[in-house]
CSV table of C-alpha atoms in Angstrom, one decimal:
chain,number,residue,atom,x,y,z
K,1433,MET,CA,-12.1,1.7,3.7
K,1434,GLU,CA,-9.0,-0.1,2.1
K,1435,LEU,CA,-7.9,-1.2,5.5
K,1436,VAL,CA,-10.6,-2.3,8.1
K,1437,ILE,CA,-9.6,-2.0,11.8
K,1438,ASP,CA,-11.4,-4.1,14.5
K,1439,HIS,CA,-10.2,-3.5,18.1
K,1440,MET,CA,-10.5,-6.5,20.5
K,1441,PRO,CA,-9.6,-6.9,24.1
K,1442,GLY,CA,-5.9,-6.4,24.2
K,1443,TRP,CA,-5.4,-6.8,20.5
K,1444,VAL,CA,-6.3,-5.6,17.1
K,1445,ARG,CA,-7.4,-7.0,13.7
K,1446,LEU,CA,-6.1,-5.3,10.5
K,1447,THR,CA,-8.1,-6.4,7.3
K,1448,LEU,CA,-6.6,-5.6,3.9
K,1449,ASN,CA,-9.6,-4.8,2.1
K,1450,ARG,CA,-9.5,-4.3,-1.8
K,1451,PRO,CA,-11.4,-7.5,-2.6
K,1452,ALA,CA,-11.8,-6.5,-6.3
K,1453,GLN,CA,-8.0,-6.6,-6.7
K,1454,LYS,CA,-7.6,-9.5,-4.4
K,1455,ASN,CA,-6.2,-7.1,-1.8
K,1456,ALA,CA,-3.2,-6.1,-3.9
K,1457,LEU,CA,-1.0,-3.7,-2.0
K,1458,ASN,CA,-1.1,-0.3,-3.6
K,1459,THR,CA,0.8,2.4,-2.1
K,1460,ALA,CA,-2.3,3.9,-0.3
K,1461,LEU,CA,-3.1,0.6,1.5
K,1462,LEU,CA,0.6,0.4,2.7
K,1463,ALA,CA,0.5,3.8,4.0
K,1464,ALA,CA,-2.7,3.1,6.0
K,1465,LEU,CA,-1.3,-0.2,7.3
K,1466,VAL,CA,1.9,1.6,8.6
K,1467,ASP,CA,-0.4,4.4,10.2
K,1468,ALA,CA,-2.4,1.6,11.8
K,1469,LEU,CA,0.6,-0.2,13.1
K,1470,ALA,CA,2.1,3.2,14.5
K,1471,ALA,CA,-1.1,3.8,16.5
K,1472,CYS,CA,-1.0,0.2,17.7
K,1473,ALA,CA,2.5,0.6,18.8
K,1474,ALA,CA,1.7,3.6,20.8
K,1475,ASP,CA,-1.2,2.1,22.5
K,1476,PRO,CA,-0.2,0.2,25.6
K,1477,ALA,CA,-3.5,-1.5,25.8
K,1478,LEU,CA,-3.0,-3.3,22.5
K,1479,ARG,CA,-0.4,-6.1,22.6
K,1480,VAL,CA,-0.8,-8.0,19.4
K,1481,VAL,CA,-1.9,-7.5,15.8
K,1482,VAL,CA,-3.6,-10.0,13.4
K,1483,LEU,CA,-3.1,-9.1,9.7
K,1484,THR,CA,-5.7,-10.8,7.3
K,1485,GLY,CA,-7.3,-10.1,4.0
K,1486,ALA,CA,-10.9,-9.7,2.9
K,1487,ASP,CA,-13.0,-12.1,0.8
K,1488,GLY,CA,-10.9,-15.1,1.0
K,1489,ASN,CA,-7.5,-13.9,-0.1
K,1490,PHE,CA,-4.7,-12.4,1.9
K,1491,ALA,CA,-3.1,-10.3,-0.7
K,1492,ALA,CA,-2.3,-11.2,-4.5
K,1493,GLY,CA,0.8,-9.3,-4.9
K,1494,ALA,CA,1.7,-5.6,-5.3
K,1495,ASP,CA,-0.5,-3.2,-7.6
K,1496,ILE,CA,1.1,-3.8,-10.9
K,1497,THR,CA,-0.3,-0.5,-12.2
K,1498,GLU,CA,2.0,1.4,-10.0
K,1499,ILE,CA,5.0,-0.8,-11.1
K,1500,GLU,CA,4.4,-0.7,-14.8
K,1501,THR,CA,5.8,2.8,-15.5
K,1502,LYS,CA,8.1,3.2,-12.4
K,1503,THR,CA,11.8,3.6,-13.3
K,1504,ALA,CA,14.9,2.7,-11.2
K,1505,ALA,CA,15.4,6.2,-10.1
K,1506,GLU,CA,12.0,6.5,-9.1
K,1507,GLY,CA,12.1,3.1,-7.3
K,1508,ALA,CA,15.0,4.5,-5.3
K,1509,ILE,CA,13.0,7.2,-3.7
K,1510,ASP,CA,9.7,5.2,-3.6
K,1511,PRO,CA,7.8,5.8,-0.3
K,1512,ARG,CA,7.1,2.1,-0.2
K,1513,LYS,CA,10.7,1.4,0.9
K,1514,ALA,CA,9.9,3.3,4.1
K,1515,TYR,CA,6.6,1.7,4.5
K,1516,TRP,CA,8.2,-1.9,4.4
K,1517,ALA,CA,10.9,-0.6,6.9
K,1518,ALA,CA,8.2,0.7,9.3
K,1519,ILE,CA,6.3,-2.7,9.0
K,1520,ARG,CA,9.5,-4.6,9.9
K,1521,ALA,CA,10.2,-2.3,12.7
K,1522,PHE,CA,6.8,-2.8,14.4
K,1523,PRO,CA,7.8,-3.7,17.9
K,1524,LYS,CA,4.9,-6.0,19.1
K,1525,PRO,CA,4.0,-9.5,17.9
K,1526,MET,CA,2.2,-9.6,14.4
K,1527,ILE,CA,0.2,-12.6,13.2
K,1528,ALA,CA,-0.5,-13.0,9.5
K,1529,ALA,CA,-3.7,-15.2,8.8
K,1530,VAL,CA,-3.4,-16.3,5.4
K,1531,ASP,CA,-6.2,-17.8,3.4
K,1532,GLY,CA,-6.4,-17.8,-0.5
K,1533,PHE,CA,-3.6,-16.0,-2.3
K,1534,ALA,CA,-0.5,-14.3,-0.7
K,1535,LEU,CA,1.7,-13.8,-3.7
K,1536,GLY,CA,4.6,-11.4,-4.4
K,1537,GLY,CA,4.4,-8.4,-2.1
K,1538,GLY,CA,1.5,-10.0,-0.3
K,1539,PHE,CA,3.6,-13.1,0.6
K,1540,GLU,CA,6.5,-10.7,1.6
K,1541,LEU,CA,4.0,-9.0,4.0
K,1542,ALA,CA,3.1,-12.3,5.5
K,1543,LEU,CA,6.8,-13.3,5.8
K,1544,MET,CA,7.3,-10.0,7.9
K,1545,ALA,CA,4.8,-11.3,10.3
K,1546,ASP,CA,6.3,-13.0,13.5
K,1547,LEU,CA,3.8,-16.0,13.4
K,1548,MET,CA,2.1,-17.0,10.0
K,1549,VAL,CA,-1.1,-19.2,10.2
K,1550,LEU,CA,-2.2,-20.8,6.9
K,1551,GLY,CA,-5.7,-22.0,6.2
K,1552,PRO,CA,-6.3,-25.0,3.7
K,1553,THR,CA,-6.9,-22.7,0.8
K,1554,ALA,CA,-3.8,-20.7,1.2
K,1555,ARG,CA,-1.5,-20.5,-1.9
K,1556,VAL,CA,2.0,-18.7,-1.3
K,1557,GLY,CA,4.7,-17.7,-3.8
K,1558,LEU,CA,7.0,-15.1,-5.2
K,1559,PRO,CA,6.2,-15.1,-9.0
K,1560,GLU,CA,8.1,-11.8,-9.7
K,1561,THR,CA,10.4,-13.4,-12.4
K,1562,SER,CA,7.3,-13.8,-14.4
K,1563,LEU,CA,7.1,-10.0,-14.6
K,1564,GLY,CA,10.8,-9.5,-15.2
K,1565,LEU,CA,11.4,-8.5,-11.6
K,1566,ILE,CA,12.5,-10.1,-8.3
K,1567,PRO,CA,11.0,-9.7,-4.8
K,1568,GLY,CA,11.9,-6.1,-3.6
K,1569,ALA,CA,10.8,-6.2,0.1
K,1570,GLY,CA,13.0,-8.9,1.4
K,1571,GLY,CA,10.8,-11.8,0.5
K,1572,GLY,CA,13.7,-13.9,-1.0
K,1573,GLN,CA,15.9,-13.4,2.0
K,1574,ARG,CA,13.2,-14.3,4.4
K,1575,LEU,CA,12.2,-17.3,2.3
K,1576,MET,CA,15.7,-18.5,2.3
K,1577,ALA,CA,16.0,-18.2,6.1
K,1578,LEU,CA,12.9,-20.2,6.8
K,1579,ALA,CA,13.0,-22.8,3.8
K,1580,GLY,CA,16.6,-23.2,3.0
K,1581,ARG,CA,18.5,-22.4,-0.2
K,1582,ALA,CA,17.3,-25.1,-2.4
K,1583,ARG,CA,13.7,-24.3,-1.6
K,1584,ALA,CA,14.1,-20.5,-1.9
K,1585,MET,CA,15.9,-21.0,-5.2
K,1586,ARG,CA,13.2,-23.2,-6.5
K,1587,MET,CA,10.3,-20.8,-5.5
K,1588,VAL,CA,12.1,-17.3,-6.5
K,1589,LEU,CA,13.5,-18.8,-9.9
K,1590,SER,CA,10.6,-20.5,-11.2
K,1591,GLY,CA,7.9,-18.4,-9.5
K,1592,GLU,CA,6.3,-21.7,-8.3
K,1593,VAL,CA,3.3,-21.3,-6.1
K,1594,ILE,CA,2.8,-23.7,-3.3
K,1595,ASP,CA,-0.2,-24.9,-1.2
K,1596,ALA,CA,-0.5,-24.4,2.4
K,1597,ALA,CA,0.5,-28.0,3.6
K,1598,THR,CA,3.9,-27.7,1.7
K,1599,ALA,CA,4.6,-24.3,3.0
K,1600,PHE,CA,4.0,-25.5,6.6
K,1601,ASP,CA,6.3,-28.7,5.9
K,1602,TRP,CA,9.0,-26.4,4.7
K,1603,GLY,CA,8.9,-24.3,7.9
K,1604,ILE,CA,7.5,-21.1,6.2
K,1605,ALA,CA,4.4,-21.1,8.5
K,1606,SER,CA,4.0,-21.3,12.2
K,1607,TYR,CA,0.7,-23.2,12.1
K,1608,LEU,CA,-1.7,-24.9,9.6
K,1609,ALA,CA,-5.2,-24.6,10.4
K,1610,ASP,CA,-7.9,-27.2,9.7
K,1611,GLY,CA,-10.5,-24.4,8.7
K,1612,PRO,CA,-10.1,-20.6,8.0
K,1613,ALA,CA,-6.7,-19.2,9.1
K,1614,LEU,CA,-8.3,-16.2,10.7
K,1615,GLU,CA,-10.3,-18.4,13.3
K,1616,MET,CA,-7.0,-19.9,14.7
K,1617,ALA,CA,-5.1,-16.5,14.5
K,1618,ASP,CA,-7.8,-14.7,16.4
K,1619,VAL,CA,-7.6,-17.4,19.2
K,1620,LEU,CA,-3.9,-17.1,19.1
K,1621,ALA,CA,-3.9,-13.5,19.5
K,1622,GLY,CA,-6.1,-13.7,22.6
K,1623,ARG,CA,-3.7,-16.0,24.2
K,1624,LEU,CA,-0.6,-13.9,23.5
K,1625,ALA,CA,-2.5,-10.6,24.7
K,1626,GLY,CA,-2.8,-12.2,28.1
K,1627,ARG,CA,1.1,-12.5,28.2
K,1628,ALA,CA,3.6,-9.9,29.6
K,1629,PRO,CA,3.7,-7.2,26.9
K,1630,LEU,CA,7.4,-6.2,27.7
K,1631,ALA,CA,8.4,-9.7,27.5
K,1632,LEU,CA,6.6,-10.2,24.2
K,1633,MET,CA,8.4,-7.3,22.8
K,1634,ALA,CA,11.8,-8.1,24.2
K,1635,ALA,CA,11.5,-11.7,22.8
K,1636,LYS,CA,10.6,-10.3,19.3
K,1637,ALA,CA,13.3,-7.7,19.3
K,1638,THR,CA,16.2,-10.4,20.3
K,1639,LEU,CA,15.0,-13.1,18.0
K,1640,LEU,CA,14.8,-10.7,15.1
K,1641,ALA,CA,18.1,-9.0,15.8
K,1642,GLY,CA,20.4,-11.8,14.6
K,1643,GLU,CA,18.2,-12.7,11.7
K,1644,GLU,CA,18.1,-9.3,10.2
K,1645,LYS,CA,21.7,-8.8,10.3
K,1646,SER,CA,22.3,-12.0,8.4
K,1647,LEU,CA,19.8,-10.9,5.6
K,1648,ALA,CA,21.1,-9.1,2.4
K,1649,LEU,CA,18.0,-7.0,2.4
K,1650,ASP,CA,19.7,-4.1,0.7
K,1651,VAL,CA,21.2,-6.2,-2.0
K,1652,GLU,CA,17.8,-7.7,-2.7
K,1653,ARG,CA,16.1,-4.1,-2.9
K,1654,LYS,CA,18.8,-2.4,-5.2
K,1655,ALA,CA,18.6,-5.5,-7.6
K,1656,PHE,CA,14.8,-5.0,-7.8
K,1657,GLU,CA,15.3,-1.2,-8.4
K,1658,ARG,CA,17.7,-1.8,-11.3
K,1659,LEU,CA,15.2,-4.2,-13.0
K,1660,LEU,CA,12.5,-1.4,-13.1
K,1661,ASP,CA,14.3,0.1,-16.2
K,1662,THR,CA,14.5,-3.1,-18.2
K,1663,ASP,CA,12.4,-4.0,-21.3
K,1664,ASP,CA,11.7,-7.4,-19.8
K,1665,LYS,CA,9.7,-5.7,-16.9
K,1666,ALA,CA,7.7,-4.0,-19.5
K,1667,GLU,CA,7.1,-7.1,-21.4
K,1668,GLY,CA,6.4,-9.3,-18.4
K,1669,ILE,CA,3.6,-6.7,-17.2
K,1670,ASN,CA,2.2,-6.5,-20.5
K,1671,ALA,CA,1.9,-10.3,-21.0
K,1672,PHE,CA,0.4,-10.7,-17.6
K,1673,ARG,CA,-2.3,-8.2,-18.5
K,1674,ASP,CA,-2.8,-9.9,-22.0
K,1675,ARG,CA,-2.7,-13.3,-20.5
K,1676,ARG,CA,-0.1,-14.6,-22.8
K,1677,LYS,CA,3.3,-16.0,-22.4
K,1678,PRO,CA,6.0,-13.3,-22.1
K,1679,GLU,CA,8.9,-13.2,-24.6
K,1680,PHE,CA,11.9,-12.2,-22.5
K,1681,ARG,CA,14.9,-10.8,-24.5
K,1682,GLY,CA,17.3,-10.1,-21.7
K,1683,LYS,CA,17.3,-6.2,-22.2
């Protein structure tokens, strides 16, 4: 199972489970996650979701085998767009427990959570420019809202990956755990599950309403789609696979 679902009293843990790929987010995994979240949203007994990754990593990006040959036209009708929108629309509190790598699409997923817990091994970043791309699921926008323009520009333009302590200091995460993030996230989920569920959902909705309106999410997505047709995207992915430095030509 690429998504492991564990039910607890009042909450549920969803574990991204593609350890051989460091839990890279392929379309099938995103679809399974969306289905699980829909079931959680419909179940009044479940008040909180914890999202984590298997074997010491959260999610080391999107699955580049799906991006490699994708064109801009295909990107415009990609079902992943609807999946990301469904994750954003999940009405109940969602906690991301981040240990190990949360890069690219994996970091974008963590940024969609309402609370992010970082363990000491966590490493987060948006390295898409090294592949001739940019974040395509709102990661750049959300990062700028949390960390500010200077730090978002630094991370997105350079592809810099930062450690847990830095991410917490920059306001990207809600909590910095002394041990595995999942342990703290599970405790936090139990506490939230004991609070008034309607109030939790109302609080989330009102807090996000203003933020979502201020983010240029469509602009970021359309720019990502245009880059799918470029030679630089092909060179970036080939270089990544060959473990060599890419030679970008601006085409």
